Short mmCIF file of C-alpha atoms and ligand atoms in Angstrom, two decimals:
data_model
loop_
_atom_site.label_atom_id
_atom_site.label_comp_id
_atom_site.label_asym_id
_atom_site.label_seq_id
_atom_site.Cartn_x
_atom_site.Cartn_y
_atom_site.Cartn_z
CA UNK V 50 0.04 -0.06 0.07
CA UNK V 51 1.43 3.45 -0.84
CA UNK V 52 1.97 5.73 2.08
CA UNK V 53 -0.18 8.78 2.66
CA UNK V 54 1.69 11.96 2.05
CA UNK V 55 1.63 14.44 4.81
CA UNK V 56 3.18 17.89 4.40
CA UNK V 57 4.15 19.63 7.67
CA UNK V 58 4.42 23.49 7.58
CA UNK V 59 6.41 24.79 10.34
CA UNK V 60 5.91 28.38 11.23
CA UNK V 61 8.15 30.82 13.46
CA UNK V 62 6.96 30.17 16.88
CA UNK V 63 8.48 28.81 20.04
CA UNK V 64 6.75 25.49 19.93
CA UNK V 65 8.42 24.86 16.40
CA UNK V 66 10.73 22.46 18.28
CA UNK V 67 7.61 20.34 18.97
CA UNK V 68 7.11 19.80 15.27
CA UNK V 69 10.32 17.71 15.39
CA UNK V 70 8.75 15.27 17.66
CA UNK V 71 5.65 15.16 15.40
CA UNK V 72 7.60 14.53 12.29
CA UNK V 73 9.56 11.85 14.18
CA UNK V 74 6.29 10.13 15.33
CA UNK V 75 4.46 10.43 11.91
CA UNK V 76 7.55 8.99 10.17
CA UNK V 77 7.26 5.81 12.24
CA UNK V 78 3.70 5.41 11.15
CA UNK V 79 2.31 4.62 7.51
CA UNK V 80 3.08 8.23 6.31
CA UNK V 81 5.65 9.85 4.07
CA UNK V 82 6.53 13.36 5.53
CA UNK V 83 7.79 16.47 3.88
CA UNK V 84 8.46 19.63 5.76
CA UNK V 85 8.30 23.18 4.62
CA UNK V 86 9.15 26.09 6.90
CA UNK V 87 8.96 29.79 6.96
CA UNK V 88 12.24 31.83 7.17
CA UNK V 89 11.35 32.58 10.59
CA UNK V 90 10.98 29.14 11.71
CA UNK V 91 14.50 28.27 10.66
CA UNK V 92 15.58 30.66 13.40
CA UNK V 93 13.96 28.33 15.97
CA UNK V 94 14.93 24.90 14.30
CA UNK V 95 17.52 24.37 11.75
CA UNK V 96 15.95 22.50 8.60
CA UNK V 97 18.57 19.88 8.88
CA UNK V 98 16.78 18.30 11.85
CA UNK V 99 13.52 17.88 9.88
CA UNK V 100 15.50 16.70 6.97
CA UNK V 101 17.08 14.00 9.12
CA UNK V 102 13.74 13.14 10.74
CA UNK V 103 11.61 12.96 7.47
CA UNK V 104 14.43 11.63 5.30
CA UNK V 105 13.32 14.14 2.70
CA UNK V 106 14.63 17.58 1.79
CA UNK V 107 13.06 20.66 3.60
CA UNK V 108 11.81 23.59 1.50
CA UNK V 109 12.08 27.07 2.70
CA UNK V 110 12.76 29.46 -0.19
CA UNK V 111 10.38 30.03 -3.09
CA UNK V 112 13.41 31.05 -5.14
CA UNK V 113 15.99 28.79 -3.99
CA UNK V 114 18.85 28.89 -6.76
CA UNK V 115 19.86 25.33 -5.80
CA UNK V 116 16.48 23.94 -6.24
CA UNK V 117 16.05 22.10 -9.62
CA UNK V 118 12.31 22.47 -9.45
CA UNK V 119 11.08 25.87 -10.51
CA UNK V 120 7.68 25.41 -9.16
CA UNK V 121 8.37 23.60 -5.75
CA UNK V 122 5.17 25.23 -4.33
CA UNK V 123 2.94 23.50 -6.89
CA UNK V 124 4.85 20.22 -6.85
CA UNK V 125 4.48 20.06 -3.06
CA UNK V 126 0.86 20.91 -3.14
CA UNK V 127 0.12 18.10 -5.74
CA UNK V 128 2.18 15.74 -3.63
CA UNK V 129 0.30 16.40 -0.31
CA UNK V 130 -2.75 14.27 0.88
CA UNK V 131 -2.92 16.51 3.90
CA UNK V 132 -1.11 19.76 4.92
CA UNK V 133 -0.71 20.62 8.63
CA UNK V 134 0.61 23.91 9.96
CA UNK V 135 2.42 23.32 13.29
CA UNK V 136 2.80 25.61 14.99
CA UNK V 137 0.56 28.05 13.02
CA UNK V 138 1.40 31.61 14.12
CA UNK V 139 -0.98 34.53 14.08
CA UNK V 140 0.72 35.95 11.27
CA UNK V 141 0.62 32.92 9.03
CA UNK V 142 -2.91 32.25 9.93
CA UNK V 143 -3.96 35.82 8.92
CA UNK V 144 -2.03 35.29 5.71
CA UNK V 145 -3.48 31.90 4.79
CA UNK V 146 -7.18 32.88 5.51
CA UNK V 147 -6.68 35.87 3.11
CA UNK V 148 -4.98 34.19 0.42
CA UNK V 149 -1.58 35.85 0.93
CA UNK V 150 1.27 33.95 -0.51
CA UNK V 151 4.44 35.76 -0.17
CA UNK V 152 6.78 32.86 0.67
CA UNK V 153 6.98 29.15 -0.10
CA UNK V 154 4.86 27.98 2.79
CA UNK V 155 1.97 30.32 2.18
CA UNK V 156 2.18 29.85 -1.59
CA UNK V 157 2.03 26.06 -1.24
CA UNK V 158 -0.68 26.28 1.27
CA UNK V 159 -2.71 28.31 -1.17
CA UNK V 160 -2.03 25.80 -4.05
CA UNK V 161 -3.15 22.78 -1.83
CA UNK V 162 -6.50 21.25 -2.57
CA UNK V 163 -6.02 18.44 0.11
CA UNK V 164 -7.25 18.41 3.68
CA UNK V 165 -5.90 21.42 5.62
CA UNK V 166 -5.30 21.33 9.36
CA UNK V 167 -3.95 24.24 11.28
CA UNK V 168 -2.64 23.97 14.87
CA UNK V 169 -2.30 27.59 16.28
CA UNK V 170 0.23 28.15 19.14
CA UNK V 171 1.10 31.71 20.42
CA UNK V 172 0.82 33.97 23.26
CA UNK V 173 -2.54 34.03 24.96
CA UNK V 174 -3.33 37.63 24.32
CA UNK V 175 -2.41 37.18 20.70
CA UNK V 176 -4.59 34.05 20.45
CA UNK V 177 -7.74 35.81 22.13
CA UNK V 178 -7.27 39.02 20.20
CA UNK V 179 -10.41 39.44 18.13
CA UNK V 180 -8.47 39.72 15.01
CA UNK V 181 -6.98 36.26 15.44
CA UNK V 182 -10.42 34.82 16.43
CA UNK V 183 -12.05 36.38 13.40
CA UNK V 184 -9.18 34.75 11.31
CA UNK V 185 -9.77 31.36 12.87
CA UNK V 186 -13.45 31.67 12.29
CA UNK V 187 -12.73 32.28 8.54
CA UNK V 188 -10.26 29.36 8.55
CA UNK V 189 -13.16 27.16 9.68
CA UNK V 190 -15.67 28.59 7.17
CA UNK V 191 -12.99 27.90 4.54
CA UNK V 192 -13.03 24.20 5.55
CA UNK V 193 -9.71 24.16 7.33
CA UNK V 194 -9.79 22.05 10.49
CA UNK V 195 -8.49 24.16 13.56
CA UNK V 196 -7.11 22.05 16.19
CA UNK V 197 -7.28 24.44 19.15
CA UNK V 198 -4.44 25.31 21.44
CA UNK V 199 -4.79 24.21 25.15
CA UNK V 200 -4.54 26.24 28.25
CA UNK V 201 -1.21 26.26 30.01
CA UNK V 202 1.87 28.10 31.15
CA UNK V 203 3.37 29.61 28.08
CA UNK V 204 6.97 30.30 27.16
CA UNK V 205 6.45 34.04 27.57
CA UNK V 206 5.37 33.28 31.20
CA UNK V 207 1.71 34.12 30.60
CA UNK V 208 -0.70 31.53 31.60
CA UNK V 209 -3.70 30.86 29.32
CA UNK V 210 -4.89 29.42 26.08
CA UNK V 211 -2.22 29.38 23.31
CA UNK V 212 -0.08 26.26 24.05
CA UNK V 213 0.39 23.71 21.33
CA UNK V 214 -1.54 20.59 22.19
CA UNK V 215 0.31 17.27 23.15
CA UNK V 216 2.02 16.11 19.98
CA UNK V 217 0.33 12.68 20.27
CA UNK V 218 -3.14 14.43 19.98
CA UNK V 219 -1.95 16.05 16.76
CA UNK V 220 -0.95 12.66 15.48
CA UNK V 221 -4.54 11.64 16.37
CA UNK V 222 -6.03 14.50 14.45
CA UNK V 223 -3.99 13.52 11.49
CA UNK V 224 -4.93 9.85 11.68
CA UNK V 225 -8.49 10.94 11.91
CA UNK V 226 -8.23 13.01 8.78
CA UNK V 227 -7.28 9.88 6.87
CA UNK V 228 -9.99 7.82 8.57
CA UNK V 229 -12.57 10.42 7.36
CA UNK V 230 -11.81 10.88 3.57
CA UNK V 231 -13.77 13.72 2.03
CA UNK V 232 -16.48 11.42 0.88
CA UNK V 233 -19.10 14.19 1.01
CA UNK V 234 -17.24 16.95 -0.64
CA UNK V 235 -19.61 19.07 -2.64
CA UNK V 236 -22.63 17.54 -1.01
CA UNK V 237 -25.26 19.39 1.18
CA UNK V 238 -26.48 17.64 4.28
CA UNK V 239 -29.54 18.82 6.25
CA UNK V 240 -30.16 17.51 9.69
CA UNK V 241 -32.82 18.20 12.24
CA UNK V 242 -31.85 17.67 15.80
CA UNK V 243 -32.86 18.10 19.46
CA UNK V 244 -36.30 18.53 20.83
CA UNK V 245 -39.08 20.94 19.98
CA UNK V 246 -40.85 23.02 22.52
CA UNK V 247 -44.59 23.61 22.16
CA UNK V 248 -45.72 26.67 24.32
CA UNK V 249 -48.70 26.50 26.53
CA UNK V 250 -48.44 29.91 27.93
CA UNK V 251 -45.59 32.66 28.21
CA UNK V 252 -43.88 30.55 30.97
CA UNK V 253 -44.56 26.96 30.04
CA UNK V 254 -44.03 24.68 27.21
CA UNK V 255 -44.39 20.84 26.41
CA UNK V 256 -41.16 19.16 25.37
CA UNK V 257 -39.18 15.82 25.56
CA UNK V 258 -35.70 14.59 26.80
CA UNK V 259 -33.95 14.91 23.67
CA UNK V 260 -30.32 16.26 23.91
CA UNK V 261 -29.74 16.77 20.28
CA UNK V 262 -26.32 14.81 20.66
CA UNK V 263 -26.94 12.35 17.96
CA UNK V 264 -28.19 14.84 15.38
CA UNK V 265 -25.07 17.04 16.14
CA UNK V 266 -22.85 14.18 16.00
CA UNK V 267 -23.96 13.33 12.42
CA UNK V 268 -23.41 17.02 11.69
CA UNK V 269 -19.86 16.91 12.90
CA UNK V 270 -19.15 13.67 10.90
CA UNK V 271 -20.58 15.04 7.78
CA UNK V 272 -18.69 18.23 8.14
CA UNK V 273 -15.44 16.22 8.66
CA UNK V 274 -16.22 14.40 5.38
CA UNK V 275 -16.37 17.72 3.62
CA UNK V 276 -20.04 18.41 3.37
CA UNK V 277 -21.97 21.67 3.64
CA UNK V 278 -23.91 21.05 6.77
CA UNK V 279 -27.08 22.70 7.91
CA UNK V 280 -28.49 21.73 11.43
CA UNK V 281 -32.23 22.90 12.02
CA UNK V 282 -31.89 22.63 15.77
CA UNK V 283 -34.53 22.62 18.43
CA UNK V 284 -33.27 24.16 21.87
CA UNK V 285 -30.11 22.52 23.18
CA UNK V 286 -26.94 23.51 24.97
CA UNK V 287 -24.80 21.88 22.29
CA UNK V 288 -22.47 23.95 20.07
CA UNK V 289 -21.53 23.00 16.49
CA UNK V 290 -18.30 23.62 14.83
CA UNK V 291 -18.24 27.01 13.29
CA UNK V 292 -18.35 25.81 9.66
CA UNK V 293 -21.78 24.29 10.28
CA UNK V 294 -24.82 26.30 9.73
CA UNK V 295 -27.13 26.06 12.73
CA UNK V 296 -30.74 27.28 12.25
CA UNK V 297 -32.27 27.55 15.67
CA UNK V 298 -35.90 26.93 16.13
CA UNK V 299 -38.39 26.34 19.06
CA UNK V 300 -41.44 24.65 17.83
CA UNK V 301 -42.27 21.84 15.39
CA UNK V 302 -43.92 24.33 13.09
CA UNK V 303 -40.83 26.54 12.90
CA UNK V 304 -38.75 23.44 12.29
CA UNK V 305 -41.02 22.47 9.37
CA UNK V 306 -40.69 25.95 7.88
CA UNK V 307 -36.78 25.83 8.08
CA UNK V 308 -36.77 22.30 6.56
CA UNK V 309 -39.15 23.29 3.69
CA UNK V 310 -36.82 26.32 2.96
CA UNK V 311 -33.75 23.93 2.88
CA UNK V 312 -34.62 20.36 1.90
CA UNK V 313 -34.77 20.84 -1.99
CA UNK V 314 -31.15 21.61 -2.32
CA UNK V 315 -29.96 19.03 0.15
CA UNK V 316 -28.49 15.73 -1.03
CA UNK V 317 -28.75 13.95 2.24
CA UNK V 318 -31.42 14.49 4.88
CA UNK V 319 -31.24 13.11 8.36
CA UNK V 320 -34.15 13.80 10.68
CA UNK V 321 -32.81 13.12 14.09
CA UNK V 322 -35.06 15.57 16.03
CA UNK V 323 -37.54 14.45 18.52
CA UNK V 324 -40.41 16.42 17.10
CA UNK V 325 -43.65 16.89 19.19
CA UNK V 326 -46.44 15.29 17.47
CA UNK V 327 -48.91 17.67 18.99
CA UNK V 328 -49.25 21.09 20.23
CA UNK V 329 -51.57 23.00 22.49
CA UNK V 330 -54.21 24.36 20.17
CA UNK V 331 -54.32 27.78 22.07
CA UNK V 332 -51.24 29.43 23.47
CA UNK V 333 -52.52 31.56 26.44
CA UNK V 334 -51.55 35.11 26.21
CA UNK V 335 -51.00 35.32 29.93
CA UNK V 336 -49.74 32.73 32.50
CA UNK V 337 -52.47 30.22 33.15
CA UNK V 338 -53.55 30.62 36.74
CA UNK V 339 -54.14 27.74 39.02
CA UNK V 340 -57.87 27.09 39.79
CA UNK V 341 -59.80 24.53 41.98
CA UNK V 342 -60.71 22.57 38.66
CA UNK V 343 -58.51 20.14 36.78
CA UNK V 344 -57.01 21.65 33.60
CA UNK V 345 -57.75 20.08 30.11
CA UNK V 346 -55.49 21.24 27.35
CA UNK V 347 -56.65 20.54 23.70
CA UNK V 348 -53.91 19.47 21.43
CA UNK V 349 -53.85 19.64 17.72
CA UNK V 350 -51.48 17.66 15.34
CA UNK V 351 -48.15 19.18 14.25
CA UNK V 352 -46.92 18.51 10.64
CA UNK V 353 -45.02 15.36 10.29
CA UNK V 354 -41.78 16.99 8.78
CA UNK V 355 -40.16 13.60 7.72
CA UNK V 356 -43.31 12.46 6.15
CA UNK V 357 -43.50 15.69 4.20
CA UNK V 358 -39.87 15.39 3.03
CA UNK V 359 -40.29 11.63 2.04
CA UNK V 360 -43.43 12.55 0.06
CA UNK V 361 -41.75 15.57 -1.87
CA UNK V 362 -38.34 14.01 -2.28
CA UNK V 363 -36.61 14.07 -5.75
CA UNK V 364 -33.01 13.07 -5.59
CA UNK V 365 -32.35 13.25 -1.74
CA UNK V 366 -31.34 10.13 0.34
CA UNK V 367 -33.48 10.35 3.54
CA UNK V 368 -32.66 8.93 6.97
CA UNK V 369 -35.45 8.93 9.65
CA UNK V 370 -35.20 8.06 13.28
CA UNK V 371 -37.65 6.12 15.31
CA UNK V 372 -37.36 5.82 19.13
CA UNK V 373 -39.65 2.93 20.33
CA UNK V 374 -40.45 1.30 23.67
CA UNK V 375 -41.78 -1.87 22.15
CA UNK V 376 -41.62 -3.92 18.98
CA UNK V 377 -38.67 -2.02 17.66
CA UNK V 378 -38.13 -3.94 14.31
CA UNK V 379 -41.74 -3.96 13.20
CA UNK V 380 -42.49 -0.40 14.29
CA UNK V 381 -39.24 0.99 12.73
CA UNK V 382 -39.87 -0.90 9.54
CA UNK V 383 -43.39 0.15 9.22
CA UNK V 384 -42.31 3.84 9.71
CA UNK V 385 -39.51 3.55 7.20
CA UNK V 386 -42.18 2.44 4.58
CA UNK V 387 -44.87 4.94 5.57
CA UNK V 388 -42.55 7.94 5.65
CA UNK V 389 -40.74 7.01 2.49
CA UNK V 390 -37.18 6.80 3.94
CA UNK V 391 -34.26 5.24 2.36
CA UNK V 392 -32.97 4.24 5.92
CA UNK V 393 -34.28 4.61 9.27
CA UNK V 394 -32.35 4.22 12.55
CA UNK V 395 -34.44 2.60 15.21
CA UNK V 396 -33.60 2.41 18.86
CA UNK V 397 -35.40 1.08 21.85
CA UNK V 398 -35.39 3.65 24.71
CA UNK V 399 -35.20 0.89 27.33
CA UNK V 400 -31.94 -0.72 25.86
CA UNK V 401 -28.96 -0.11 28.10
CA UNK V 402 -26.45 2.38 26.21
CA UNK V 403 -29.27 3.71 24.09
CA UNK V 404 -31.40 6.73 24.42
CA UNK V 405 -31.48 10.62 24.70
CA UNK V 406 -28.97 11.90 27.04
CA UNK V 407 -25.94 9.48 26.80
CA UNK V 408 -22.96 9.49 24.51
CA UNK V 409 -23.70 6.02 23.17
CA UNK V 410 -26.47 4.48 21.11
CA UNK V 411 -27.71 0.87 20.45
CA UNK V 412 -29.66 1.01 17.05
CA UNK V 413 -30.99 -1.03 14.30
CA UNK V 414 -30.38 0.10 10.67
CA UNK V 415 -33.65 -0.51 8.90
CA UNK V 416 -34.37 -0.17 5.08
CA UNK V 417 -37.55 -0.88 3.42
CA UNK V 418 -36.12 -4.42 2.64
CA UNK V 419 -33.80 -5.30 5.54
CA UNK V 420 -32.84 -4.86 9.22
CA UNK V 421 -29.31 -4.81 10.71
CA UNK V 422 -28.76 -4.82 14.47
CA UNK V 423 -25.72 -2.85 15.49
CA UNK V 424 -23.80 -3.04 18.75
CA UNK V 425 -23.42 -0.35 21.20
CA UNK V 426 -21.21 2.43 19.89
CA UNK V 427 -20.56 6.09 20.39
CA UNK V 428 -22.88 8.59 18.84
CA UNK V 429 -19.91 9.99 16.89
CA UNK V 430 -19.04 6.44 15.49
CA UNK V 431 -22.79 6.04 14.71
CA UNK V 432 -22.88 9.48 13.00
CA UNK V 433 -20.09 8.19 10.45
CA UNK V 434 -21.76 4.82 9.94
CA UNK V 435 -25.09 6.35 9.08
CA UNK V 436 -23.48 8.70 6.56
CA UNK V 437 -21.48 5.80 5.00
CA UNK V 438 -24.79 3.76 4.65
CA UNK V 439 -26.47 6.72 2.97
CA UNK V 440 -23.43 7.38 0.58
CA UNK V 441 -23.61 3.55 -0.31
CA UNK V 442 -27.43 3.85 -1.25
CA UNK V 443 -26.73 6.94 -3.32
CA UNK V 444 -24.01 4.99 -5.28
CA UNK V 445 -26.47 2.42 -6.08
CA UNK V 446 -29.06 4.81 -7.51
N1 CTP Y 195 -40.78 13.45 12.84
C1 CTP Y 195 -41.03 14.52 12.05
N2 CTP Y 195 -42.13 15.25 12.42
C2 CTP Y 195 -42.96 14.91 13.29
C3 CTP Y 195 -42.69 13.67 14.06
C4 CTP Y 195 -41.66 12.93 13.75
O1 CTP Y 195 -40.23 14.76 11.26
N3 CTP Y 195 -43.95 15.74 13.58
C5 CTP Y 195 -39.60 12.51 12.59
C6 CTP Y 195 -38.59 12.33 13.52
O2 CTP Y 195 -37.69 13.33 13.45
C7 CTP Y 195 -38.06 10.80 13.32
C8 CTP Y 195 -39.20 10.14 12.74
O3 CTP Y 195 -40.16 11.18 12.26
O4 CTP Y 195 -37.13 10.89 12.24
C9 CTP Y 195 -40.11 9.39 13.67
O5 CTP Y 195 -40.40 9.96 14.80
P1 CTP Y 195 -41.18 9.23 15.82
O6 CTP Y 195 -41.59 10.25 17.01
O7 CTP Y 195 -40.47 7.98 16.39
O8 CTP Y 195 -42.34 8.69 14.97
P2 CTP Y 195 -43.93 9.24 15.02
O9 CTP Y 195 -44.18 9.20 13.39
O10 CTP Y 195 -44.14 10.39 15.47
O11 CTP Y 195 -44.64 8.04 15.57
P3 CTP Y 195 -44.95 7.50 17.04
O12 CTP Y 195 -44.63 8.79 17.91
O13 CTP Y 195 -46.49 7.19 16.94
O14 CTP Y 195 -44.14 6.31 17.27
#
């Protein structure tokens, strides 16, 4: 098997020396490593160290008279399967998010079409400066993966966020990048997540225990796979990665409107939200006061968003969810057919390791023809598997 090509871009920060350890560790794995450096980085670490550790020449100068290749930056960009800036300084981050290409490293980065990871490390005030934060937000929007620095005692004697994460953690991020090929590049993924809240009066609502974790986990996996992701989210405390569009909604009706606006352009639709089937017919203008009588609330039906999308689908691959407390397989299969889903993820609320609030799930993958029972897995792993199953279905169409 040919080795994957990882291009490490070393910038001029104190933690440049940690990039040596990274190159050493990666070289022992199934990667071929090349290193490019900024001129400033060579003041912290001599290129010879990286040459020795990577067994490849190190590129610094765009106009190196000794270099036989007149377009090194393009050659390197073609060669790379993944480019990682370690450490990424405030200055280089600012350049690469604005398309500046005034040296070999930034020109190569601009020419790269592969997966891009940046690992910022700098003084905490430089990191927290709004300018740097805006640049990192732009980096995420551009699809670069930002592996955030950690809090610690910094070389400048300040304590705060800005320290390069553990080198082994950076290795994991790179491994992960190859475990998640950009299978959804150019695709739009629409997800509903979380509960809905159906107001009763200005202080009360009817809702459920959904945390939104599964829907958000699918969103993160789709984003990692290169998709343009929109999550229509009921109220939750979760935060999505900055490159993911989140449309916050409260009620089923609002969720329905947001989905109607977005489903036509989507390629993959995953309805993980726990939508209230009914809402109070009347929302009291003022707080409902206690009386001596019992209270009866008349409920009316909410639209079934998944059924609507199933009915109106053209090219989209649709995944529904079904949470059951009995007869999982039969109920899930019936729902899959009734709502015209391509797949449906069924789980039983009473199974250990399944359900709303936890980080794991135990599910069955149901199609209109088949049922597969999957073992307990994290919601993140399940997110990937659901998307892979949907990609397979799309391929067969
Ligand atoms: N769903 C939806 N709109 C609704 C109700 C459900 O889009 N008004 C979606 C959910 O997001 C989920 C699937 O339909 O993907 C199944 O939800 P579930 O509540 O299990 O099914 P229901 O059709 O509501 O059936 P029941 O509650 O009777 O089991």
